[in-house]
Amino acid sequence: MNVVARGKSPSSNLFRIVSQLQKYNFSLGKSDPGGPCSQRSPRLDDRAYKYVVPYNISITQYVRMGDLESALRVFNGMTVRTTVTWNSLLAGYSKRPGQLRDARDLFDRIPEPDIFSYNTMLACYLRDSDVEGARAFFDRMPVKDVASWNTMITGLAENGRMEEARRLFSAMPERNSVSWNAMISGYVEYGDLDCAVALFREDPFKSEVAWTAVITGYMKFGDVVLAEQCFQGMPVAVKNNLVTMNSMISGYVDNGLPEEALKFFRKNMVGCGVKPNPSTMTSVLLGCSHLSLLSMGKQIHQFMYKSSPSLYHDTTVGTSFLSMYCKCGVVDEAWKLFVEMPRKDLITWNSMISGYAHHGAGERALFLFDRMMKSDGNNIKPDWITFVAVLSACNHAGLVDLGQQYFHSMRKDYGVQTKPEHYTCMINLLGRAGKLAEATKLIHEMPFKPHNAMYGALLGACRVHKNSDLAEFAAKNLLNIDPQAATGYVELANTYAATRRWDHVAKVRRSMRDNRIVKTPGCSWIEIRGLVHGFRSSDRAHRELGFIHDKLIELEKKMKAAGYEPDLESSLHDVGEEQKEQLLLWHSEKLAIAFGLLRVPRGLPIRVFKNLRVCGDCHRASKYISALEGREIIVRDTARFHHFKDGSCSCGDYW
């Protein structure tokens, strides 16, 4: 998490300074036709001179719209120019990286540059990331004001040169709130929270920007309590501002506290009448996704539709809603929203393609990718995230050959460089298809150092295909990278258990105890009437556990009568078959499904979410339950969605 994502950043200081300069030049142009350094001559033709102000206004408006070419046409057509004219056009260059040379040529042609000219040119250097050139230019400036110092300090802070920024800050003859904001925000971005807090305590202004930067810093380092205390300590006059509230909401989400984020949104933002922006909605809907709170997401959807049509139709907000629906298991609603969106950017397309991929609709995801590439007039080019979604679609659908084609065409046909994430997808794709040798070869030949996800993918494939020798290789390398990774131990034990090598399973478990490795317990949850009910395997805490057990026992009898046989390989305990069946029956996803059957009205799907991969027996049982009870059951695990209906699963038993 950083300040940039919340709508206020150290870099925004630089653009705010430039904007202030531009506005000041504009106001001078209105009040004085000549501006501060017009050098008006008595011989000047008054008829030509009277057009200077409207021309200056036109240039300023074009620059604000980002239309530098039109601003240049107006500029080149002027027979009389003032310093305001030159400064206004120079401000346009300051907003465009890569045009430093043009900006410098323009600056050198200004007859008599003023302080605004120098400050804007300084901003041009920094916008082009030429910090050394900016510093040299700053040192040569014949006159400096507080904006000059602020611009230079902000540029240094943006580039992580905090020691140099601090020296310059200490040498400032005069400081304002922007000066302090730049330093405090810079330290937060640089990762030096202690210096940021120490400087904040000295700050005589303590503007909302400084408060927000410190809150962001606390959240960034996981100090949620201190962030809350800081927010509570803010003066009322600056407390109820959008940027600070966004920082709190996103901080909660980033720290794994989505429920607190939603509470804060309802109480402090909606309750205080603060209007959200796209950044707010992105964080809030991400919180709904993490909690799988579909009902809350739908309420927010209706709230936005009725209260803020302009924000509702914002592309970022629409994409956030789309992503929320996908992650909450309602891909059809996501598709409706996608079709209705008036404008779609690359993130929108990526979200929809990825949504279909994770719901097992691989062919639909690939069709959508093809449609994106062939759509007339959208000028959207795929990026590396697009191809992660495409390769994931191939993986979930078992489209090995097509996945390899996309993988090899990324760079050649689309100009997208392969990243470790793409190799992880390919290892998963090949491994799941039983091509373990090819997956291992890809790990050895790729141009990156393998990371834990790659060995984790190979290890998972070894479990599916019961290759314990290769599993040992994958687990060893995984644990070399991350000795505390419970996945390495658990998947290796799973592989041994699948081949009934119980002595090896016991050895792995002893190693886990010796190394104090704790396996993440299986947990499933289901939302009913806005309340989330959580279950662990062999749960003993839920208040309706007796009814749930009765329902499962009833289901077990029905399933066995229909031909169901428990998959005992999914039980990793070296105990008798009867006890294994009992342990399997109390798995967390079965408990959640049984509770859903008792409480979710008929006609509505039962949506269950799990923190681990669904086991083979629960997958088999869910198919039987969907047929016997005539219910649609949707289960999301860490890898994908499973849609169970009429005795079959959307994954086609390939997962």
Short mmCIF file of N, CA and C in Angstrom, two decimals, residues 141-295:
data_model
loop_
_atom_site.label_atom_id
_atom_site.label_comp_id
_atom_site.label_asym_id
_atom_site.label_seq_id
_atom_site.Cartn_x
_atom_site.Cartn_y
_atom_site.Cartn_z
N MET A 141 19.94 28.80 -10.45
CA MET A 141 18.81 29.75 -10.51
C MET A 141 19.19 31.07 -9.86
N PRO A 142 18.99 32.20 -10.55
CA PRO A 142 19.40 33.50 -10.00
C PRO A 142 18.57 33.93 -8.79
N VAL A 143 17.34 33.41 -8.71
CA VAL A 143 16.48 33.73 -7.59
C VAL A 143 15.62 32.51 -7.29
N LYS A 144 15.34 32.29 -6.01
CA LYS A 144 14.53 31.15 -5.60
C LYS A 144 13.48 31.62 -4.61
N ASP A 145 12.28 31.04 -4.72
CA ASP A 145 11.25 31.27 -3.71
C ASP A 145 10.93 29.94 -3.04
N VAL A 146 9.96 29.91 -2.15
CA VAL A 146 9.67 28.69 -1.42
C VAL A 146 9.21 27.58 -2.35
N ALA A 147 8.53 27.95 -3.46
CA ALA A 147 8.10 26.94 -4.43
C ALA A 147 9.29 26.27 -5.09
N SER A 148 10.38 27.02 -5.32
CA SER A 148 11.59 26.45 -5.93
C SER A 148 12.16 25.36 -5.03
N TRP A 149 12.29 25.69 -3.75
CA TRP A 149 12.82 24.73 -2.79
C TRP A 149 11.90 23.51 -2.66
N ASN A 150 10.60 23.76 -2.61
CA ASN A 150 9.64 22.65 -2.48
C ASN A 150 9.71 21.71 -3.68
N THR A 151 9.82 22.29 -4.87
CA THR A 151 9.88 21.48 -6.08
C THR A 151 11.12 20.59 -6.06
N MET A 152 12.26 21.15 -5.68
CA MET A 152 13.50 20.39 -5.66
C MET A 152 13.46 19.30 -4.58
N ILE A 153 12.96 19.64 -3.42
CA ILE A 153 12.88 18.67 -2.32
C ILE A 153 11.94 17.52 -2.69
N THR A 154 10.80 17.87 -3.30
CA THR A 154 9.85 16.84 -3.71
C THR A 154 10.48 15.90 -4.73
N GLY A 155 11.21 16.46 -5.69
CA GLY A 155 11.87 15.62 -6.69
C GLY A 155 12.88 14.67 -6.08
N LEU A 156 13.66 15.16 -5.12
CA LEU A 156 14.62 14.30 -4.44
C LEU A 156 13.91 13.20 -3.64
N ALA A 157 12.83 13.58 -2.95
CA ALA A 157 12.08 12.61 -2.14
C ALA A 157 11.47 11.53 -3.02
N GLU A 158 10.93 11.92 -4.16
CA GLU A 158 10.33 10.95 -5.08
C GLU A 158 11.34 9.91 -5.54
N ASN A 159 12.58 10.30 -5.63
CA ASN A 159 13.62 9.40 -6.11
C ASN A 159 14.39 8.73 -4.97
N GLY A 160 13.86 8.80 -3.76
CA GLY A 160 14.45 8.10 -2.63
C GLY A 160 15.72 8.73 -2.09
N ARG A 161 16.03 9.94 -2.49
CA ARG A 161 17.26 10.61 -2.04
C ARG A 161 16.93 11.48 -0.83
N MET A 162 16.54 10.80 0.25
CA MET A 162 16.03 11.51 1.41
C MET A 162 17.10 12.25 2.19
N GLU A 163 18.32 11.74 2.22
CA GLU A 163 19.38 12.46 2.92
C GLU A 163 19.65 13.81 2.26
N GLU A 164 19.70 13.80 0.94
CA GLU A 164 19.92 15.05 0.21
C GLU A 164 18.72 15.98 0.38
N ALA A 165 17.51 15.39 0.34
CA ALA A 165 16.31 16.20 0.54
C ALA A 165 16.31 16.82 1.94
N ARG A 166 16.75 16.06 2.94
CA ARG A 166 16.77 16.57 4.31
C ARG A 166 17.77 17.73 4.44
N ARG A 167 18.93 17.61 3.78
CA ARG A 167 19.92 18.71 3.83
C ARG A 167 19.34 19.97 3.21
N LEU A 168 18.65 19.81 2.09
CA LEU A 168 18.06 20.95 1.41
C LEU A 168 16.94 21.55 2.26
N PHE A 169 16.15 20.66 2.88
CA PHE A 169 15.06 21.11 3.75
C PHE A 169 15.62 21.93 4.91
N SER A 170 16.73 21.47 5.50
CA SER A 170 17.34 22.19 6.62
C SER A 170 17.89 23.54 6.21
N ALA A 171 18.28 23.65 4.93
CA ALA A 171 18.87 24.91 4.44
C ALA A 171 17.83 25.91 3.96
N MET A 172 16.57 25.52 3.92
CA MET A 172 15.52 26.41 3.40
C MET A 172 15.42 27.68 4.24
N PRO A 173 15.39 28.82 3.60
CA PRO A 173 15.22 30.07 4.36
C PRO A 173 13.81 30.23 4.90
N GLU A 174 12.85 29.60 4.23
CA GLU A 174 11.44 29.69 4.64
C GLU A 174 10.74 28.38 4.26
N ARG A 175 9.89 27.88 5.14
CA ARG A 175 9.15 26.64 4.86
C ARG A 175 7.66 26.90 4.98
N ASN A 176 6.89 26.18 4.16
CA ASN A 176 5.44 26.20 4.31
C ASN A 176 4.95 24.76 4.46
N SER A 177 3.65 24.56 4.47
CA SER A 177 3.11 23.22 4.70
C SER A 177 3.53 22.24 3.61
N VAL A 178 3.68 22.73 2.38
CA VAL A 178 4.11 21.85 1.28
C VAL A 178 5.50 21.30 1.55
N SER A 179 6.37 22.10 2.12
CA SER A 179 7.73 21.67 2.45
C SER A 179 7.70 20.49 3.42
N TRP A 180 6.93 20.65 4.49
CA TRP A 180 6.83 19.58 5.48
C TRP A 180 6.13 18.35 4.91
N ASN A 181 5.10 18.57 4.12
CA ASN A 181 4.39 17.44 3.51
C ASN A 181 5.31 16.61 2.63
N ALA A 182 6.13 17.29 1.84
CA ALA A 182 7.03 16.59 0.93
C ALA A 182 8.01 15.70 1.69
N MET A 183 8.54 16.22 2.78
CA MET A 183 9.52 15.45 3.55
C MET A 183 8.86 14.28 4.29
N ILE A 184 7.73 14.54 4.94
CA ILE A 184 7.05 13.47 5.69
C ILE A 184 6.59 12.36 4.75
N SER A 185 5.96 12.76 3.63
CA SER A 185 5.50 11.76 2.66
C SER A 185 6.68 11.01 2.05
N GLY A 186 7.76 11.74 1.81
CA GLY A 186 8.95 11.11 1.24
C GLY A 186 9.52 10.04 2.16
N TYR A 187 9.60 10.33 3.44
CA TYR A 187 10.10 9.33 4.40
C TYR A 187 9.20 8.11 4.45
N VAL A 188 7.88 8.32 4.37
CA VAL A 188 6.95 7.19 4.36
C VAL A 188 7.20 6.31 3.14
N GLU A 189 7.30 6.94 1.98
CA GLU A 189 7.55 6.18 0.75
C GLU A 189 8.91 5.48 0.79
N TYR A 190 9.88 6.12 1.41
CA TYR A 190 11.23 5.58 1.50
C TYR A 190 11.30 4.43 2.51
N GLY A 191 10.29 4.32 3.36
CA GLY A 191 10.25 3.24 4.33
C GLY A 191 10.84 3.60 5.68
N ASP A 192 11.11 4.89 5.90
CA ASP A 192 11.68 5.33 7.17
C ASP A 192 10.57 5.98 8.00
N LEU A 193 9.77 5.15 8.64
CA LEU A 193 8.61 5.65 9.39
C LEU A 193 9.04 6.45 10.61
N ASP A 194 10.14 6.06 11.24
CA ASP A 194 10.60 6.78 12.44
C ASP A 194 10.90 8.25 12.12
N CYS A 195 11.62 8.47 11.01
CA CYS A 195 11.93 9.85 10.62
C CYS A 195 10.67 10.61 10.23
N ALA A 196 9.75 9.93 9.57
CA ALA A 196 8.49 10.57 9.17
C ALA A 196 7.73 11.04 10.40
N VAL A 197 7.62 10.17 11.40
CA VAL A 197 6.87 10.51 12.62
C VAL A 197 7.59 11.61 13.40
N ALA A 198 8.91 11.51 13.47
CA ALA A 198 9.68 12.54 14.20
C ALA A 198 9.50 13.91 13.55
N LEU A 199 9.53 13.96 12.23
CA LEU A 199 9.35 15.22 11.52
C LEU A 199 7.92 15.72 11.65
N PHE A 200 6.98 14.80 11.65
CA PHE A 200 5.58 15.18 11.80
C PHE A 200 5.35 15.88 13.15
N ARG A 201 6.01 15.39 14.18
CA ARG A 201 5.86 16.01 15.50
C ARG A 201 6.38 17.44 15.53
N GLU A 202 7.38 17.71 14.68
CA GLU A 202 7.94 19.07 14.61
C GLU A 202 7.14 19.98 13.69
N ASP A 203 6.33 19.39 12.81
CA ASP A 203 5.60 20.15 11.79
C ASP A 203 4.66 21.17 12.44
N PRO A 204 4.88 22.47 12.19
CA PRO A 204 4.00 23.48 12.80
C PRO A 204 2.65 23.58 12.10
N PHE A 205 2.55 23.04 10.88
CA PHE A 205 1.30 23.17 10.11
C PHE A 205 0.38 21.96 10.29
N LYS A 206 0.97 20.78 10.23
CA LYS A 206 0.22 19.52 10.35
C LYS A 206 -1.05 19.55 9.48
N SER A 207 -0.83 19.66 8.19
CA SER A 207 -1.96 19.67 7.26
C SER A 207 -2.53 18.27 7.12
N GLU A 208 -3.67 18.15 6.45
CA GLU A 208 -4.29 16.85 6.24
C GLU A 208 -3.38 15.93 5.43
N VAL A 209 -2.53 16.50 4.58
CA VAL A 209 -1.59 15.68 3.80
C VAL A 209 -0.59 15.01 4.73
N ALA A 210 -0.07 15.75 5.70
CA ALA A 210 0.89 15.19 6.64
C ALA A 210 0.24 14.13 7.53
N TRP A 211 -0.95 14.43 8.04
CA TRP A 211 -1.67 13.44 8.84
C TRP A 211 -1.89 12.15 8.05
N THR A 212 -2.33 12.31 6.80
CA THR A 212 -2.61 11.15 5.96
C THR A 212 -1.35 10.35 5.68
N ALA A 213 -0.24 11.04 5.45
CA ALA A 213 1.02 10.34 5.19
C ALA A 213 1.44 9.48 6.38
N VAL A 214 1.28 10.02 7.58
CA VAL A 214 1.66 9.26 8.78
C VAL A 214 0.73 8.06 8.97
N ILE A 215 -0.57 8.27 8.77
CA ILE A 215 -1.52 7.16 8.86
C ILE A 215 -1.17 6.08 7.85
N THR A 216 -0.86 6.51 6.64
CA THR A 216 -0.46 5.56 5.59
C THR A 216 0.79 4.79 6.00
N GLY A 217 1.74 5.50 6.62
CA GLY A 217 2.96 4.84 7.08
C GLY A 217 2.69 3.78 8.13
N TYR A 218 1.85 4.12 9.10
CA TYR A 218 1.50 3.13 10.13
C TYR A 218 0.84 1.91 9.51
N MET A 219 -0.11 2.13 8.60
CA MET A 219 -0.79 1.02 7.94
C MET A 219 0.20 0.20 7.11
N LYS A 220 1.09 0.87 6.45
CA LYS A 220 2.08 0.20 5.60
C LYS A 220 2.94 -0.76 6.40
N PHE A 221 3.25 -0.39 7.64
CA PHE A 221 4.10 -1.22 8.49
C PHE A 221 3.28 -2.10 9.44
N GLY A 222 1.97 -2.15 9.23
CA GLY A 222 1.13 -3.05 10.02
C GLY A 222 0.76 -2.55 11.39
N ASP A 223 1.04 -1.28 11.69
CA ASP A 223 0.70 -0.72 13.00
C ASP A 223 -0.71 -0.12 12.94
N VAL A 224 -1.71 -1.01 12.86
CA VAL A 224 -3.09 -0.58 12.67
C VAL A 224 -3.58 0.24 13.87
N VAL A 225 -3.23 -0.18 15.07
CA VAL A 225 -3.68 0.52 16.27
C VAL A 225 -3.16 1.96 16.29
N LEU A 226 -1.88 2.14 15.93
CA LEU A 226 -1.32 3.49 15.90
C LEU A 226 -1.97 4.33 14.80
N ALA A 227 -2.30 3.70 13.69
CA ALA A 227 -3.00 4.41 12.62
C ALA A 227 -4.37 4.89 13.11
N GLU A 228 -5.06 4.02 13.84
CA GLU A 228 -6.38 4.39 14.38
C GLU A 228 -6.24 5.52 15.39
N GLN A 229 -5.22 5.44 16.23
CA GLN A 229 -5.00 6.50 17.22
C GLN A 229 -4.68 7.83 16.54
N CYS A 230 -3.91 7.74 15.48
CA CYS A 230 -3.55 8.95 14.73
C CYS A 230 -4.80 9.57 14.10
N PHE A 231 -5.65 8.72 13.53
CA PHE A 231 -6.88 9.23 12.93
C PHE A 231 -7.78 9.88 13.98
N GLN A 232 -7.91 9.23 15.13
CA GLN A 232 -8.74 9.79 16.19
C GLN A 232 -8.17 11.10 16.72
N GLY A 233 -6.85 11.27 16.62
CA GLY A 233 -6.21 12.49 17.12
C GLY A 233 -6.23 13.65 16.15
N MET A 234 -6.72 13.42 14.93
CA MET A 234 -6.77 14.50 13.95
C MET A 234 -7.78 15.57 14.35
N PRO A 235 -7.46 16.85 14.10
CA PRO A 235 -8.45 17.90 14.36
C PRO A 235 -9.70 17.68 13.51
N VAL A 236 -10.83 18.02 14.05
CA VAL A 236 -12.10 17.81 13.34
C VAL A 236 -12.10 18.55 12.01
N ALA A 237 -11.43 19.70 11.96
CA ALA A 237 -11.43 20.52 10.75
C ALA A 237 -10.81 19.81 9.56
N VAL A 238 -9.87 18.88 9.81
CA VAL A 238 -9.21 18.19 8.69
C VAL A 238 -9.49 16.69 8.69
N LYS A 239 -10.26 16.23 9.68
CA LYS A 239 -10.46 14.79 9.85
C LYS A 239 -11.33 14.18 8.76
N ASN A 240 -12.43 14.84 8.45
CA ASN A 240 -13.40 14.26 7.52
C ASN A 240 -13.05 14.61 6.07
N ASN A 241 -11.87 14.20 5.65
CA ASN A 241 -11.51 14.42 4.25
C ASN A 241 -11.37 13.07 3.55
N LEU A 242 -11.63 13.06 2.28
CA LEU A 242 -11.70 11.84 1.50
C LEU A 242 -10.39 11.07 1.49
N VAL A 243 -9.27 11.77 1.31
CA VAL A 243 -7.99 11.09 1.15
C VAL A 243 -7.59 10.35 2.42
N THR A 244 -7.77 10.98 3.56
CA THR A 244 -7.44 10.33 4.83
C THR A 244 -8.31 9.09 5.05
N MET A 245 -9.59 9.23 4.77
CA MET A 245 -10.49 8.08 4.94
C MET A 245 -10.14 6.94 3.99
N ASN A 246 -9.76 7.29 2.77
CA ASN A 246 -9.31 6.26 1.83
C ASN A 246 -8.09 5.52 2.35
N SER A 247 -7.19 6.27 2.98
CA SER A 247 -5.98 5.67 3.54
C SER A 247 -6.33 4.68 4.65
N MET A 248 -7.31 5.03 5.48
CA MET A 248 -7.73 4.13 6.55
C MET A 248 -8.38 2.87 5.97
N ILE A 249 -9.29 3.04 5.03
CA ILE A 249 -10.02 1.90 4.46
C ILE A 249 -9.07 0.95 3.75
N SER A 250 -8.21 1.50 2.90
CA SER A 250 -7.27 0.64 2.17
C SER A 250 -6.27 0.00 3.11
N GLY A 251 -5.91 0.72 4.19
CA GLY A 251 -4.99 0.16 5.18
C GLY A 251 -5.58 -1.04 5.88
N TYR A 252 -6.84 -0.96 6.24
CA TYR A 252 -7.51 -2.11 6.86
C TYR A 252 -7.49 -3.31 5.91
N VAL A 253 -7.85 -3.07 4.64
CA VAL A 253 -7.90 -4.17 3.67
C VAL A 253 -6.52 -4.78 3.48
N ASP A 254 -5.49 -3.94 3.34
CA ASP A 254 -4.14 -4.43 3.12
C ASP A 254 -3.60 -5.21 4.31
N ASN A 255 -4.12 -4.92 5.49
CA ASN A 255 -3.68 -5.62 6.70
C ASN A 255 -4.58 -6.79 7.07
N GLY A 256 -5.40 -7.24 6.11
CA GLY A 256 -6.23 -8.41 6.34
C GLY A 256 -7.39 -8.16 7.28
N LEU A 257 -7.87 -6.92 7.33
CA LEU A 257 -9.00 -6.57 8.20
C LEU A 257 -10.14 -5.97 7.37
N PRO A 258 -10.64 -6.72 6.39
CA PRO A 258 -11.68 -6.16 5.51
C PRO A 258 -12.96 -5.80 6.25
N GLU A 259 -13.28 -6.54 7.32
CA GLU A 259 -14.50 -6.23 8.07
C GLU A 259 -14.39 -4.85 8.71
N GLU A 260 -13.20 -4.53 9.25
CA GLU A 260 -12.99 -3.20 9.83
C GLU A 260 -13.08 -2.12 8.76
N ALA A 261 -12.60 -2.43 7.55
CA ALA A 261 -12.68 -1.47 6.44
C ALA A 261 -14.13 -1.13 6.13
N LEU A 262 -14.99 -2.15 6.09
CA LEU A 262 -16.40 -1.93 5.78
C LEU A 262 -17.11 -1.17 6.90
N LYS A 263 -16.75 -1.49 8.15
CA LYS A 263 -17.32 -0.75 9.28
C LYS A 263 -16.93 0.73 9.22
N PHE A 264 -15.65 0.97 8.92
CA PHE A 264 -15.16 2.35 8.83
C PHE A 264 -15.88 3.09 7.71
N PHE A 265 -16.06 2.42 6.58
CA PHE A 265 -16.74 3.04 5.43
C PHE A 265 -18.16 3.45 5.81
N ARG A 266 -18.88 2.55 6.47
CA ARG A 266 -20.27 2.85 6.83
C ARG A 266 -20.35 3.97 7.88
N LYS A 267 -19.51 3.87 8.90
CA LYS A 267 -19.61 4.81 10.02
C LYS A 267 -19.01 6.17 9.70
N ASN A 268 -17.78 6.19 9.21
CA ASN A 268 -17.06 7.46 9.09
C ASN A 268 -17.22 8.14 7.74
N MET A 269 -17.49 7.37 6.69
CA MET A 269 -17.63 8.01 5.38
C MET A 269 -19.10 8.24 5.04
N VAL A 270 -19.86 7.16 4.97
CA VAL A 270 -21.29 7.31 4.67
C VAL A 270 -21.98 8.08 5.80
N GLY A 271 -21.63 7.75 7.03
CA GLY A 271 -22.25 8.39 8.18
C GLY A 271 -21.97 9.88 8.28
N CYS A 272 -20.80 10.30 7.80
CA CYS A 272 -20.43 11.72 7.87
C CYS A 272 -20.70 12.46 6.56
N GLY A 273 -21.28 11.77 5.60
CA GLY A 273 -21.63 12.43 4.34
C GLY A 273 -20.45 12.73 3.43
N VAL A 274 -19.34 12.01 3.61
CA VAL A 274 -18.18 12.21 2.74
C VAL A 274 -18.38 11.37 1.47
N LYS A 275 -18.35 12.01 0.33
CA LYS A 275 -18.60 11.30 -0.93
C LYS A 275 -17.38 10.49 -1.34
N PRO A 276 -17.57 9.21 -1.65
CA PRO A 276 -16.44 8.36 -2.06
C PRO A 276 -15.97 8.69 -3.46
N ASN A 277 -14.79 8.22 -3.79
CA ASN A 277 -14.27 8.34 -5.16
C ASN A 277 -13.89 6.94 -5.65
N PRO A 278 -13.41 6.80 -6.88
CA PRO A 278 -13.07 5.46 -7.38
C PRO A 278 -12.11 4.69 -6.49
N SER A 279 -11.14 5.38 -5.87
CA SER A 279 -10.19 4.71 -4.99
C SER A 279 -10.90 4.11 -3.78
N THR A 280 -11.88 4.86 -3.24
CA THR A 280 -12.66 4.35 -2.11
C THR A 280 -13.36 3.06 -2.48
N MET A 281 -14.05 3.10 -3.63
CA MET A 281 -14.86 1.96 -4.03
C MET A 281 -13.99 0.74 -4.32
N THR A 282 -12.81 0.96 -4.87
CA THR A 282 -11.90 -0.16 -5.12
C THR A 282 -11.55 -0.88 -3.82
N SER A 283 -11.23 -0.12 -2.78
CA SER A 283 -10.87 -0.72 -1.49
C SER A 283 -12.07 -1.38 -0.83
N VAL A 284 -13.21 -0.70 -0.84
CA VAL A 284 -14.41 -1.24 -0.18
C VAL A 284 -14.85 -2.54 -0.84
N LEU A 285 -14.86 -2.56 -2.16
CA LEU A 285 -15.30 -3.76 -2.87
C LEU A 285 -14.27 -4.89 -2.74
N LEU A 286 -13.01 -4.52 -2.60
CA LEU A 286 -12.00 -5.54 -2.33
C LEU A 286 -12.25 -6.17 -0.97
N GLY A 287 -12.68 -5.35 -0.01
CA GLY A 287 -13.04 -5.88 1.30
C GLY A 287 -14.21 -6.85 1.22
N CYS A 288 -15.22 -6.50 0.41
CA CYS A 288 -16.35 -7.42 0.20
C CYS A 288 -15.87 -8.73 -0.41
N SER A 289 -14.94 -8.64 -1.35
CA SER A 289 -14.42 -9.84 -2.01
C SER A 289 -13.69 -10.73 -1.02
N HIS A 290 -12.85 -10.12 -0.17
CA HIS A 290 -12.09 -10.91 0.81
C HIS A 290 -13.01 -11.64 1.78
N LEU A 291 -14.12 -11.00 2.14
CA LEU A 291 -15.06 -11.61 3.08
C LEU A 291 -16.13 -12.43 2.37
N SER A 292 -16.11 -12.38 1.02
CA SER A 292 -17.15 -13.06 0.22
C SER A 292 -18.53 -12.55 0.60
N LEU A 293 -18.63 -11.26 0.90
CA LEU A 293 -19.89 -10.66 1.31
C LEU A 293 -20.64 -10.17 0.07
N LEU A 294 -21.28 -11.09 -0.61
CA LEU A 294 -22.01 -10.74 -1.82
C LEU A 294 -23.16 -9.79 -1.52
N SER A 295 -23.89 -10.02 -0.43
CA SER A 295 -25.03 -9.16 -0.11
C SER A 295 -24.59 -7.73 0.14
#
